[in-house]
Tab-separated table of C-alpha atoms in Angstrom:
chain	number	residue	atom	x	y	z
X	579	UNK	CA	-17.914	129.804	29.828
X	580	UNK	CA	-18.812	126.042	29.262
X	581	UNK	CA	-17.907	123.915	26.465
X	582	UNK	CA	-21.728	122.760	25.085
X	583	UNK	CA	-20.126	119.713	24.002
X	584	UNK	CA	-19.945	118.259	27.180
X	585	UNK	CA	-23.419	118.356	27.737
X	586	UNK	CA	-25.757	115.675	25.781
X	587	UNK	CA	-28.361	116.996	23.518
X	588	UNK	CA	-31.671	115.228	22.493
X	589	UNK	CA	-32.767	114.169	19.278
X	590	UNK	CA	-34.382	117.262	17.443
X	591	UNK	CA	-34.800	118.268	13.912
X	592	UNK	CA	-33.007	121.445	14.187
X	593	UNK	CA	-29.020	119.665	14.356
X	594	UNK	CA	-27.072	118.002	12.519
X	595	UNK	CA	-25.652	114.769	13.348
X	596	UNK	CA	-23.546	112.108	12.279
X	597	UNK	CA	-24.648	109.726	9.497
X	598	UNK	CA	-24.647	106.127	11.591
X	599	UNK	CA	-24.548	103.732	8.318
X	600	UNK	CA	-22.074	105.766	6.698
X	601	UNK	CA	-20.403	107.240	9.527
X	602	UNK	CA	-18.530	109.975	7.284
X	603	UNK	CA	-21.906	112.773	6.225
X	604	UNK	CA	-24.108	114.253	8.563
X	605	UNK	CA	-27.587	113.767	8.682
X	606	UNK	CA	-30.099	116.983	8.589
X	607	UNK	CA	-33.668	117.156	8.628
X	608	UNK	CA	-35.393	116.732	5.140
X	609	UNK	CA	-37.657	120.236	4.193
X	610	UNK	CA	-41.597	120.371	4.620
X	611	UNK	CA	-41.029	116.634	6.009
X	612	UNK	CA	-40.409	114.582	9.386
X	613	UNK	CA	-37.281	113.070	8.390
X	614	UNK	CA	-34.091	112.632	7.948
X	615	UNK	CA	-31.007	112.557	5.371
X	616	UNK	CA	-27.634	111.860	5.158
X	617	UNK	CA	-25.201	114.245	2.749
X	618	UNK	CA	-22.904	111.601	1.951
X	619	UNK	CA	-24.784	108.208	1.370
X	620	UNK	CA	-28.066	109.849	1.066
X	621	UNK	CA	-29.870	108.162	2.928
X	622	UNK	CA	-33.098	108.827	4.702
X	623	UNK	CA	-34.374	108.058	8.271
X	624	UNK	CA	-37.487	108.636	9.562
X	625	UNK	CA	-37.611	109.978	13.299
X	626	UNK	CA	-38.906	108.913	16.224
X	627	UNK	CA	-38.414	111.908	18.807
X	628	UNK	CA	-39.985	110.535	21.497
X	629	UNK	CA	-37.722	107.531	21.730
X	630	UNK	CA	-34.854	109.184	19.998
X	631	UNK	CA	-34.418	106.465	17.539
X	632	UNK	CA	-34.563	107.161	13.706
X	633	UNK	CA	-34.925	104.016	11.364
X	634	UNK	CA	-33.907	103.584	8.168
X	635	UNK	CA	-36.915	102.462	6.093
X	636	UNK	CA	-35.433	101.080	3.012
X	637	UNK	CA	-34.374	97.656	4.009
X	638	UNK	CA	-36.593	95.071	5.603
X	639	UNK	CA	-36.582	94.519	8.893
X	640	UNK	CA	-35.215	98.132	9.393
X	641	UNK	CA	-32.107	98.776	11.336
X	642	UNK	CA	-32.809	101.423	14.304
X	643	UNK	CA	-30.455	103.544	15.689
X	644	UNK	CA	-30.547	104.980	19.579
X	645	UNK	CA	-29.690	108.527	20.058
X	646	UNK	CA	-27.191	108.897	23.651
X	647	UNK	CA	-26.821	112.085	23.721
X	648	UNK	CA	-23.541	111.968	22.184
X	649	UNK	CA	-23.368	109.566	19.559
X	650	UNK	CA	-25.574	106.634	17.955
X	651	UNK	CA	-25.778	103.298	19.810
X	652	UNK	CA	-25.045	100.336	18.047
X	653	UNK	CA	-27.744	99.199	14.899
X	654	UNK	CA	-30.584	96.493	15.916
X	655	UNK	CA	-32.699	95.279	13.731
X	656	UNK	CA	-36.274	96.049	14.542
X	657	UNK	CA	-38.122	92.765	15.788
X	658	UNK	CA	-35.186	90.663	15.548
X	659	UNK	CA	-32.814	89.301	18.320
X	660	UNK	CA	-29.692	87.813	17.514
X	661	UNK	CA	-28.246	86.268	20.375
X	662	UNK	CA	-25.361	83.339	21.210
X	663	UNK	CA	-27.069	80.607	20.041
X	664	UNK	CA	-25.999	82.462	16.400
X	665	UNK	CA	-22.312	83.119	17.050
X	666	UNK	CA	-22.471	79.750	18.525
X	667	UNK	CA	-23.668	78.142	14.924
X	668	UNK	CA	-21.581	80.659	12.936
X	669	UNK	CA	-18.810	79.180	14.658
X	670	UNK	CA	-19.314	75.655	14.095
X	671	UNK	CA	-20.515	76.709	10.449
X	672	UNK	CA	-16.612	77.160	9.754
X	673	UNK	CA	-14.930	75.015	12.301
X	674	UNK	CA	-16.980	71.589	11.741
X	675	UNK	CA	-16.662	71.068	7.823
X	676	UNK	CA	-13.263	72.399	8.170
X	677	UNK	CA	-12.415	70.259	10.945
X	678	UNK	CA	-13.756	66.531	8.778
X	679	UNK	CA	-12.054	67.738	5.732
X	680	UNK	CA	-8.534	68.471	7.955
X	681	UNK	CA	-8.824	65.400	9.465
X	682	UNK	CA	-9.517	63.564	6.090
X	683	UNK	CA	-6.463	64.977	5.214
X	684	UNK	CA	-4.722	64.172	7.721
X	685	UNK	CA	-5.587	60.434	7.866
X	686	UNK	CA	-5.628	59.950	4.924
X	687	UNK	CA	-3.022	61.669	3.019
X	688	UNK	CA	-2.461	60.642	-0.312
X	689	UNK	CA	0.766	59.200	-1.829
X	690	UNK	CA	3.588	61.888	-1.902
X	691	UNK	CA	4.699	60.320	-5.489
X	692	UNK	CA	1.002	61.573	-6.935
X	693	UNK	CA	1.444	64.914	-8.900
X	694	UNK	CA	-1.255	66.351	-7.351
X	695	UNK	CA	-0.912	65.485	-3.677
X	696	UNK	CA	-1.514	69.039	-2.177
X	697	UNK	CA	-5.309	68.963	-3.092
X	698	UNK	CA	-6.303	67.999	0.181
X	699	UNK	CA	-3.931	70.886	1.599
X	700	UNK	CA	-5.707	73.415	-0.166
X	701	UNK	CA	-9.422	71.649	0.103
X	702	UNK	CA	-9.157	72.090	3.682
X	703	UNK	CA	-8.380	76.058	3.425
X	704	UNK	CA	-10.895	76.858	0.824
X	705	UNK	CA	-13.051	74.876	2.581
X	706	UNK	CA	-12.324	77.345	5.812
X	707	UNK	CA	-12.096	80.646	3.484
X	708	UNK	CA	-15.224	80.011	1.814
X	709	UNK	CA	-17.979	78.994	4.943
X	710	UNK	CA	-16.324	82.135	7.133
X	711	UNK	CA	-16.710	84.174	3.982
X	712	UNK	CA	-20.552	82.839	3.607
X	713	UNK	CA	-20.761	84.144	7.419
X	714	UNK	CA	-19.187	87.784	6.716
X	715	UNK	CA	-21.671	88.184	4.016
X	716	UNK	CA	-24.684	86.647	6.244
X	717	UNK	CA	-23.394	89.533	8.869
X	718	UNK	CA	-22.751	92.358	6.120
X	719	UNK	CA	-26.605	91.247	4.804
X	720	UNK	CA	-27.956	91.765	8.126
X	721	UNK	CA	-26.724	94.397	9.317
X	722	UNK	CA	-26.334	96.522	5.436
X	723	UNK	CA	-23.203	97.603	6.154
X	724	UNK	CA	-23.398	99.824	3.036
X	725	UNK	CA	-19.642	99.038	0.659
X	726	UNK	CA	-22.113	99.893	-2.411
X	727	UNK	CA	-22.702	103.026	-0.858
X	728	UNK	CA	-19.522	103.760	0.215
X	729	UNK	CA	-17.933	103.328	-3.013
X	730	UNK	CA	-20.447	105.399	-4.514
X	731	UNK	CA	-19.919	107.910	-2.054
X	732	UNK	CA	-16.343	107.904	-3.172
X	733	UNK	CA	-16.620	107.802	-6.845
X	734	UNK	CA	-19.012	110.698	-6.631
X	735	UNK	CA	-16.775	112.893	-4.416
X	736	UNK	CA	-13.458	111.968	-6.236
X	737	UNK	CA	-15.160	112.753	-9.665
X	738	UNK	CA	-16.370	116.162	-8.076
X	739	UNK	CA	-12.926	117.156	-7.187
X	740	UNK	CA	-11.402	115.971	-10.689
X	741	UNK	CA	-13.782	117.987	-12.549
């Protein structure tokens, strides 16, 4: 006899599948409606069976998932296209005011005998820290990578099993 799963199976309301923001529940169809929810995050997706997408509604633009077969392809945002040009400015975002300050720095370094002569030191790095830490948040924004969620998730669950 065959293992079923080797063979893909479509999109259908009758399965269970894994939760793609949360990746830890599984998402099952809602009663008396045409949609989905996850067990864990609880979060709901409405179907699209034709395309075997489901969307999740409750952001704006929505993020859209691609049913395989197997597993979810990766989240797009629906309408939106971010290509190069954006890693391209992300990247100079950090590098470029890092990059003045450093040199600054480095040109210019202040007199050793000052008490506070490291300040340019540790301008430069929180200078670096803070505009790659504007672009992880940009990213997490985007693309609601859920952490609220998550450590709701786990609050709930641990506080179920200390009870």
């Amino acid at each position: 006899m065959t293992n079923p799963k080797i063979f893909s199976t479509s999109l259908n309301f009758q399965e269970d599948y894994p939760c793609p923001v949360c990746r830890i529940g599984k998402i099952s169809s809602m009663p008396l409606m045409e949609a989905m929810s996850c067990d864990f995050c609880q979060e709901i997706f409405t179907v699209n069976l034709e395309s075997q997408q489901i969307k999740m509604p409750s952001r704006q633009p929505p993020l859209v998932w691609r049913w395989n077969g197997f597993k979810w392809n990766q989240a797009q945002l629906e309408g939106v296209e971010l290509g190069w040009g954006y890693v391209l400015a992300a990247i100079a975002f950090v590098i470029f005011p890092t990059s003045l300050i450093g040199i600054g720095a480095y040109y210019l370094p202040p007199n050793s005998d000052v008490p506070l002569s490291w300040i340019p030191y540790i301008w430069t790095l929180l200078t670096f820290v803070l505009h790659l830490s504007i672009i992880v948040w940009i990213f997490i924004e985007i693309y609601q990578i859920p952490i609220r969620a998550y450590w709701r998730a786990i609050s709930h669950w641990r506080n179920g099993i200390t009870r």
